[in-house]
Amino acid sequence: MSGAVPEDAAPERLDRFMARANAAYYAARDPFADFATAPEIAQAFGELLGAWAAVTWQAMGSPEPVLLVEAGPGRGTLMADALRLIRRVAPAFAAALRLHLVEFSPRLRAIQAQALEGAVAGPITWHDELRSLPDGPLILIANEFLDALPIRQLVSTGDGWAERHVQAGGFVLQPAPPPPWPLAGRRAAPGEVVELCEPALAIMRWLAGRVTGVPGAALFLDYGPDRDCVGDTLQALRDGRPAEPLSDPGRADLTAHVDFPALRAVALAGGAAVHGPRGQGAFLSELGLFARTERLARGRPPKQARALLDAAHRLAAPDRMGRLFKAMAVCHPSLGVPSGFGMEDAA
Ligand code: SAH
């Protein structure tokens, strides 16, 4: 499938362009040749999230069965690492969980099936979107999923708003209504871009209803600011390097910063308890990233041990992925503070 459109095509709203480009990209290419995600950097990442899910399940009252869901599982590495740990340290959770994966790329579904062969006793069920998950208590994990969802970009013009559309590899502006709540209150100077990720907001609305009905908890890890944000954050990565986002749809991975404050506001308004966003470094450190890494490193040749510690540092250090990446949990209000969100961030 090609993401190309004829040069003389009508202007296409940015979110529609991005949806088409990413569907083509994930269907045809190996994203992990273009960027390294946390589970591909360190096995401790998936293991700690497996432990997080097991502890959360206990806090939920150990419901049986429980849906364990991952949205955007990529190569299946995170879930394979998580389930290996769960089978070892939380066999009752391993027996209770039903694995559901939300993935729209048939190519990645096949890779995930291979990575997770024998990892769960029952079947694995794939979905195109979260809404088709069956009812019941759920624990959801999503790493670098929200950043791939299509965004709209609205520009304040001084006497109204305009919206970015894509035409012939560049942006054109078309008049638009003002951005809706929760972005409406955000002050944008003339010419400044405000981004709106409607699918992510819809997921939060749906999730808030879902996790407040039956016991549930969802954990999102992604990159983006923890305060109100304005500005253009659309970016493209191709062959591991920044690329021009509009020029070659389907050939590069298109992402945008996740607007955590807006997602938080929507989930809270829906009645859910929200924890974070909190820096990934603080979150993972509280879950025991360094203790786990030291254990993995013990007895290994010095070069391997050093590589494991370097990987943990890359995930947690403020000047690497530790601060820009955030963790945010959306939970049933009676659940209490989930692990990883309990301690105050150091100044
Ligand atoms: N969580 C993985 C992969 C991140 S890449 C990791 O950390 O390595 C983004 C993942 O989300 C891919 O699996 C991609 O195919 C999936 N994805 C992106 N947009 C999607 C959409 N709209 N619906 C379903 N899955 C999507």
Short mmCIF file of C-alpha atoms and ligand atoms in Angstrom, two decimals:
data_model
loop_
_atom_site.label_atom_id
_atom_site.label_comp_id
_atom_site.label_asym_id
_atom_site.label_seq_id
_atom_site.Cartn_x
_atom_site.Cartn_y
_atom_site.Cartn_z
CA MET A 1 0.00 0.00 0.00
CA SER A 2 1.34 3.41 -0.88
CA GLY A 3 0.77 6.56 1.11
CA ALA A 4 1.28 8.74 -1.96
CA VAL A 5 -1.35 11.20 -3.21
CA PRO A 6 -1.35 13.05 -6.53
CA GLU A 7 0.26 16.51 -6.40
CA ASP A 8 -2.94 18.23 -7.51
CA ALA A 9 -5.13 16.53 -4.87
CA ALA A 10 -7.38 18.67 -2.66
CA PRO A 11 -5.98 19.78 0.70
CA GLU A 12 -6.19 16.95 3.23
CA ARG A 13 -6.64 17.65 6.93
CA LEU A 14 -3.46 16.80 8.82
CA ASP A 15 -5.01 14.06 10.97
CA ARG A 16 -6.34 12.29 7.88
CA PHE A 17 -2.94 12.59 6.21
CA MET A 18 -1.21 11.24 9.35
CA ALA A 19 -3.67 8.34 9.73
CA ARG A 20 -3.08 7.31 6.13
CA ALA A 21 0.68 7.74 6.33
CA ASN A 22 1.01 5.73 9.55
CA ALA A 23 -1.32 2.95 8.39
CA ALA A 24 0.90 2.56 5.32
CA TYR A 25 4.06 2.84 7.40
CA TYR A 26 3.13 0.22 10.02
CA ALA A 27 1.67 -2.12 7.40
CA ALA A 28 4.79 -2.26 5.31
CA ARG A 29 7.86 -1.37 7.32
CA ASP A 30 9.75 -2.48 10.38
CA PRO A 31 9.35 0.54 12.65
CA PHE A 32 12.13 -0.66 14.83
CA ALA A 33 14.69 -0.06 12.13
CA ASP A 34 13.75 3.63 12.53
CA PHE A 35 13.53 4.08 16.27
CA ALA A 36 14.34 2.26 19.52
CA THR A 37 11.58 1.97 22.09
CA ALA A 38 12.07 1.25 25.79
CA PRO A 39 11.20 -2.48 25.65
CA GLU A 40 13.70 -2.92 22.80
CA ILE A 41 16.36 -1.15 24.86
CA ALA A 42 16.04 -3.09 28.13
CA GLN A 43 14.24 -6.30 29.12
CA ALA A 44 13.81 -4.88 32.63
CA PHE A 45 11.26 -2.41 31.19
CA GLY A 46 8.72 -5.11 30.24
CA GLU A 47 9.47 -7.08 33.38
CA LEU A 48 8.75 -4.11 35.63
CA LEU A 49 5.49 -3.42 33.78
CA GLY A 50 4.57 -7.10 34.25
CA ALA A 51 5.18 -6.68 37.98
CA TRP A 52 3.12 -3.46 37.89
CA ALA A 53 0.22 -5.34 36.30
CA ALA A 54 0.42 -8.17 38.87
CA VAL A 55 0.43 -5.77 41.84
CA THR A 56 -2.41 -3.76 40.28
CA TRP A 57 -4.42 -6.96 39.80
CA GLN A 58 -4.04 -7.74 43.50
CA ALA A 59 -5.08 -4.19 44.42
CA MET A 60 -8.19 -4.71 42.26
CA GLY A 61 -9.12 -7.72 44.42
CA SER A 62 -7.62 -10.37 42.10
CA PRO A 63 -10.62 -10.63 39.73
CA GLU A 64 -10.87 -13.79 37.60
CA PRO A 65 -10.83 -13.61 34.70
CA VAL A 66 -9.14 -10.28 34.02
CA LEU A 67 -8.30 -8.81 30.63
CA LEU A 68 -4.62 -7.99 30.22
CA VAL A 69 -4.51 -5.62 27.28
CA GLU A 70 -1.64 -4.02 25.42
CA ALA A 71 -2.30 -1.27 22.92
CA GLY A 72 0.27 -0.98 20.14
CA PRO A 73 2.46 -3.95 21.12
CA GLY A 74 5.05 -3.45 18.34
CA ARG A 75 7.25 -6.53 18.18
CA GLY A 76 5.63 -8.06 21.28
CA THR A 77 8.82 -7.62 23.29
CA LEU A 78 7.28 -5.74 26.21
CA MET A 79 4.52 -8.33 26.65
CA ALA A 80 6.90 -11.28 26.27
CA ASP A 81 9.15 -9.86 29.01
CA ALA A 82 6.13 -9.00 31.20
CA LEU A 83 4.55 -12.46 30.88
CA ARG A 84 7.83 -14.28 31.57
CA LEU A 85 8.06 -12.44 34.87
CA ILE A 86 4.34 -12.87 35.64
CA ARG A 87 4.53 -16.64 35.10
CA ARG A 88 7.43 -16.82 37.52
CA VAL A 89 6.35 -14.52 40.34
CA ALA A 90 2.55 -14.29 40.00
CA PRO A 91 1.20 -17.66 38.79
CA ALA A 92 -2.35 -16.90 40.01
CA PHE A 93 -2.40 -13.76 37.85
CA ALA A 94 -0.93 -15.74 34.93
CA ALA A 95 -3.84 -18.20 35.25
CA ALA A 96 -6.48 -15.46 35.56
CA LEU A 97 -5.41 -13.23 32.68
CA ARG A 98 -6.84 -13.22 29.17
CA LEU A 99 -4.51 -11.56 26.72
CA HIS A 100 -5.92 -9.01 24.27
CA LEU A 101 -3.76 -6.99 21.90
CA VAL A 102 -4.85 -3.83 20.08
CA GLU A 103 -2.90 -3.66 16.84
CA PHE A 104 -3.98 -2.49 13.40
CA SER A 105 -1.01 -3.78 11.42
CA PRO A 106 -1.41 -7.39 10.17
CA ARG A 107 2.33 -7.55 9.71
CA LEU A 108 3.02 -6.64 13.34
CA ARG A 109 0.24 -8.98 14.54
CA ALA A 110 2.15 -11.89 12.96
CA ILE A 111 5.39 -10.79 14.65
CA GLN A 112 3.58 -10.48 17.99
CA ALA A 113 2.05 -13.96 17.62
CA GLN A 114 5.54 -15.37 17.14
CA ALA A 115 7.07 -13.45 20.06
CA LEU A 116 4.27 -14.57 22.39
CA GLU A 117 4.04 -18.22 21.36
CA GLY A 118 3.51 -20.30 24.50
CA ALA A 119 3.50 -17.19 26.73
CA VAL A 120 -0.13 -17.63 27.81
CA ALA A 121 -2.22 -20.73 28.41
CA GLY A 122 -5.30 -19.45 26.53
CA PRO A 123 -5.70 -17.76 23.17
CA ILE A 124 -4.49 -14.29 22.24
CA THR A 125 -7.19 -12.05 20.79
CA TRP A 126 -6.33 -9.15 18.49
CA HIS A 127 -8.43 -6.02 18.01
CA ASP A 128 -8.25 -3.08 15.64
CA GLU A 129 -9.27 -0.71 18.40
CA LEU A 130 -9.89 -0.60 22.13
CA ARG A 131 -13.65 -0.28 21.77
CA SER A 132 -14.05 -3.86 20.61
CA LEU A 133 -12.60 -5.32 23.84
CA PRO A 134 -15.05 -7.54 25.73
CA ASP A 135 -16.53 -6.41 29.04
CA GLY A 136 -14.93 -7.15 32.40
CA PRO A 137 -12.13 -6.04 34.70
CA LEU A 138 -9.12 -4.86 32.75
CA ILE A 139 -5.49 -3.88 33.05
CA LEU A 140 -4.15 -2.00 30.06
CA ILE A 141 -0.59 -1.07 29.17
CA ALA A 142 0.45 1.13 26.25
CA ASN A 143 4.00 2.25 25.50
CA GLU A 144 4.50 4.73 22.67
CA PHE A 145 1.00 4.08 21.34
CA LEU A 146 -0.68 7.47 21.85
CA ASP A 147 2.13 9.36 20.09
CA ALA A 148 1.31 7.53 16.84
CA LEU A 149 -2.35 8.59 16.80
CA PRO A 150 -3.28 11.29 14.29
CA ILE A 151 -3.32 14.92 15.37
CA ARG A 152 -4.99 18.04 14.05
CA GLN A 153 -3.10 21.34 14.14
CA LEU A 154 -5.00 24.57 14.68
CA VAL A 155 -3.40 27.95 14.32
CA SER A 156 -4.59 31.05 16.10
CA THR A 157 -4.74 33.82 13.50
CA GLY A 158 -5.49 36.77 15.77
CA ASP A 159 -9.11 37.08 14.67
CA GLY A 160 -10.04 33.41 14.67
CA TRP A 161 -8.61 30.01 13.93
CA ALA A 162 -7.32 28.18 10.89
CA GLU A 163 -6.42 24.55 10.44
CA ARG A 164 -3.41 23.00 8.78
CA HIS A 165 -4.10 20.84 5.76
CA VAL A 166 -1.56 19.03 3.60
CA GLN A 167 -1.29 19.70 -0.10
CA ALA A 168 1.54 18.93 -2.49
CA GLY A 169 3.94 18.12 0.34
CA GLY A 170 3.34 21.37 2.24
CA PHE A 171 0.87 22.96 4.63
CA VAL A 172 -2.06 25.13 3.58
CA LEU A 173 -4.37 26.84 6.06
CA GLN A 174 -8.15 26.64 5.95
CA PRO A 175 -10.56 28.50 8.25
CA ALA A 176 -11.63 26.43 11.26
CA PRO A 177 -13.74 26.69 14.41
CA PRO A 178 -11.82 27.24 17.67
CA PRO A 179 -10.39 24.11 19.32
CA PRO A 180 -12.85 22.43 21.70
CA TRP A 181 -12.44 21.87 25.39
CA PRO A 182 -10.05 20.98 27.02
CA LEU A 183 -7.84 23.01 24.70
CA ALA A 184 -10.16 25.98 24.44
CA GLY A 185 -8.74 27.67 27.53
CA ARG A 186 -5.19 27.44 26.31
CA ARG A 187 -3.69 30.75 25.35
CA ALA A 188 -2.05 30.65 21.96
CA ALA A 189 -0.42 33.73 20.48
CA PRO A 190 -1.26 34.58 16.87
CA GLY A 191 0.55 32.17 14.56
CA GLU A 192 1.00 29.55 17.25
CA VAL A 193 -0.09 25.99 16.70
CA VAL A 194 -2.34 24.08 19.08
CA GLU A 195 -2.50 20.32 18.59
CA LEU A 196 -5.57 18.19 19.06
CA CYS A 197 -5.37 14.38 19.16
CA GLU A 198 -9.02 13.40 18.91
CA PRO A 199 -8.49 9.60 18.98
CA ALA A 200 -6.46 9.87 22.22
CA LEU A 201 -9.11 12.09 23.83
CA ALA A 202 -11.80 9.60 22.73
CA ILE A 203 -9.79 6.75 24.28
CA MET A 204 -9.63 8.64 27.61
CA ARG A 205 -13.37 9.31 27.54
CA TRP A 206 -14.09 5.65 26.81
CA LEU A 207 -11.55 4.44 29.38
CA ALA A 208 -12.92 6.64 32.16
CA GLY A 209 -16.36 5.08 31.66
CA ARG A 210 -14.84 1.64 31.47
CA VAL A 211 -12.52 1.69 34.50
CA THR A 212 -15.07 3.32 36.76
CA GLY A 213 -17.74 0.72 35.90
CA VAL A 214 -15.79 -2.43 36.69
CA PRO A 215 -12.35 -2.56 38.33
CA GLY A 216 -9.77 -1.35 35.88
CA ALA A 217 -6.45 0.42 35.46
CA ALA A 218 -4.57 1.68 32.44
CA LEU A 219 -0.95 2.73 32.22
CA PHE A 220 0.36 4.94 29.43
CA LEU A 221 4.02 5.62 28.82
CA ASP A 222 4.86 8.12 26.17
CA TYR A 223 6.65 11.34 25.48
CA GLY A 224 5.19 14.76 25.94
CA PRO A 225 5.02 17.64 28.40
CA ASP A 226 3.24 17.57 31.75
CA ARG A 227 2.04 21.17 31.47
CA ASP A 228 -0.20 22.97 29.03
CA CYS A 229 1.55 23.05 25.74
CA VAL A 230 1.32 24.93 22.51
CA GLY A 231 3.49 24.48 19.46
CA ASP A 232 4.09 22.17 16.53
CA THR A 233 5.46 18.81 17.70
CA LEU A 234 4.81 16.72 14.60
CA GLN A 235 7.93 14.75 13.78
CA ALA A 236 9.07 12.07 11.39
CA LEU A 237 11.79 9.48 11.83
CA ARG A 238 13.23 7.54 8.96
CA ASP A 239 16.24 5.24 9.17
CA GLY A 240 16.79 6.48 12.70
CA ARG A 241 17.04 10.10 11.60
CA PRO A 242 14.64 13.05 11.62
CA ALA A 243 12.88 13.38 8.29
CA GLU A 244 10.51 15.85 6.63
CA PRO A 245 7.02 14.79 7.90
CA LEU A 246 5.01 15.66 4.79
CA SER A 247 7.21 14.70 1.90
CA ASP A 248 7.10 10.92 1.82
CA PRO A 249 3.96 9.57 3.51
CA GLY A 250 4.27 5.95 4.57
CA ARG A 251 8.08 5.93 4.51
CA ALA A 252 8.68 7.55 7.90
CA ASP A 253 7.15 7.12 11.35
CA LEU A 254 5.00 10.15 12.18
CA THR A 255 4.44 11.04 15.83
CA ALA A 256 3.53 14.00 17.98
CA HIS A 257 3.99 14.81 21.64
CA VAL A 258 1.26 13.38 23.82
CA ASP A 259 -0.80 16.15 25.41
CA PHE A 260 -0.94 14.63 28.90
CA PRO A 261 -2.69 17.61 30.55
CA ALA A 262 -5.60 17.38 28.08
CA LEU A 263 -5.86 13.59 28.42
CA ARG A 264 -5.75 13.89 32.19
CA ALA A 265 -8.53 16.50 32.18
CA VAL A 266 -10.79 14.31 30.05
CA ALA A 267 -10.22 11.18 32.17
CA LEU A 268 -10.86 13.13 35.40
CA ALA A 269 -14.02 14.66 33.96
CA GLY A 270 -15.18 11.11 33.18
CA GLY A 271 -14.86 10.17 36.86
CA ALA A 272 -11.61 8.19 36.75
CA ALA A 273 -8.70 8.65 39.14
CA VAL A 274 -5.59 9.84 37.31
CA HIS A 275 -2.03 9.46 38.58
CA GLY A 276 0.76 11.36 36.92
CA PRO A 277 1.93 12.28 34.38
CA ARG A 278 5.21 11.57 36.10
CA GLY A 279 8.69 11.38 34.58
CA GLN A 280 9.49 7.88 33.33
CA GLY A 281 12.79 7.93 35.22
CA ALA A 282 11.10 8.51 38.59
CA PHE A 283 8.37 5.99 37.78
CA LEU A 284 10.77 3.22 36.74
CA SER A 285 13.16 3.92 39.60
CA GLU A 286 10.31 3.52 42.07
CA LEU A 287 9.37 0.22 40.43
CA GLY A 288 12.95 -0.96 41.01
CA LEU A 289 14.64 -0.49 37.63
CA PHE A 290 18.14 -0.30 39.04
CA ALA A 291 17.76 -3.14 41.55
CA ARG A 292 16.34 -5.35 38.77
CA THR A 293 19.12 -4.35 36.36
CA GLU A 294 21.82 -5.09 38.92
CA ARG A 295 20.31 -8.51 39.43
CA LEU A 296 20.30 -9.16 35.71
CA ALA A 297 23.90 -7.96 35.47
CA ARG A 298 25.19 -10.11 38.31
CA GLY A 299 27.54 -12.85 37.14
CA ARG A 300 27.66 -11.54 33.56
CA PRO A 301 30.91 -10.62 31.80
CA PRO A 302 31.78 -6.95 32.56
CA LYS A 303 30.95 -5.77 29.03
CA GLN A 304 27.44 -7.27 29.16
CA ALA A 305 26.87 -6.00 32.69
CA ARG A 306 27.90 -2.51 31.59
CA ALA A 307 25.52 -2.65 28.61
CA LEU A 308 22.60 -3.54 30.90
CA LEU A 309 23.36 -0.66 33.24
CA ASP A 310 23.78 1.73 30.30
CA ALA A 311 20.36 0.68 28.97
CA ALA A 312 18.71 1.34 32.35
CA HIS A 313 20.42 4.72 32.48
CA ARG A 314 19.12 5.53 29.00
CA LEU A 315 15.53 4.88 30.12
CA ALA A 316 15.76 6.76 33.41
CA ALA A 317 18.29 9.61 33.15
CA PRO A 318 16.65 13.06 32.93
CA ASP A 319 18.75 14.04 29.91
CA ARG A 320 17.89 10.80 28.08
CA MET A 321 14.36 9.29 28.22
CA GLY A 322 13.73 9.80 31.94
CA ARG A 323 12.11 13.23 31.87
CA LEU A 324 10.59 13.79 28.42
CA PHE A 325 8.88 10.39 28.67
CA LYS A 326 6.03 10.25 31.17
CA ALA A 327 3.94 7.63 32.90
CA MET A 328 0.26 8.27 33.53
CA ALA A 329 -2.30 5.89 35.04
CA VAL A 330 -6.10 6.07 34.66
CA CYS A 331 -7.82 3.96 37.30
CA HIS A 332 -10.96 3.08 39.19
CA PRO A 333 -11.20 5.69 41.98
CA SER A 334 -11.17 3.08 44.78
CA LEU A 335 -7.89 1.55 43.62
CA GLY A 336 -5.53 3.82 45.54
CA VAL A 337 -2.19 5.01 44.26
CA PRO A 338 -0.73 2.47 41.82
CA SER A 339 2.89 1.44 42.24
CA GLY A 340 5.34 3.83 40.64
CA PHE A 341 3.27 6.90 41.51
CA GLY A 342 3.67 6.87 45.28
CA MET A 343 6.76 8.92 45.96
CA GLU A 344 7.25 12.59 45.28
CA ASP A 345 9.63 13.48 42.47
CA ALA A 346 12.95 14.76 43.66
CA ALA A 347 13.32 18.45 42.86
N1 SAH B 1 4.68 -0.47 22.18
C1 SAH B 1 5.70 -0.87 21.23
C2 SAH B 1 5.50 -0.28 19.83
C3 SAH B 1 5.38 1.21 19.68
S1 SAH B 1 5.13 1.66 17.98
C4 SAH B 1 7.07 -0.56 21.78
O1 SAH B 1 7.16 0.13 22.77
O2 SAH B 1 8.05 -1.03 21.20
C5 SAH B 1 3.40 1.93 17.88
C6 SAH B 1 2.56 0.66 17.89
O3 SAH B 1 1.19 1.05 17.83
C7 SAH B 1 2.76 -0.27 16.71
O4 SAH B 1 2.53 -1.59 17.14
C8 SAH B 1 1.69 0.20 15.74
O5 SAH B 1 1.37 -0.71 14.73
C9 SAH B 1 0.54 0.46 16.69
N2 SAH B 1 -0.43 1.45 16.22
C10 SAH B 1 -0.16 2.70 15.78
N3 SAH B 1 -1.29 3.36 15.45
C11 SAH B 1 -2.31 2.49 15.72
C12 SAH B 1 -3.74 2.59 15.59
N4 SAH B 1 -4.33 3.69 15.14
N5 SAH B 1 -4.48 1.52 15.95
C13 SAH B 1 -3.90 0.38 16.42
N6 SAH B 1 -2.54 0.24 16.56
C14 SAH B 1 -1.77 1.28 16.21
#
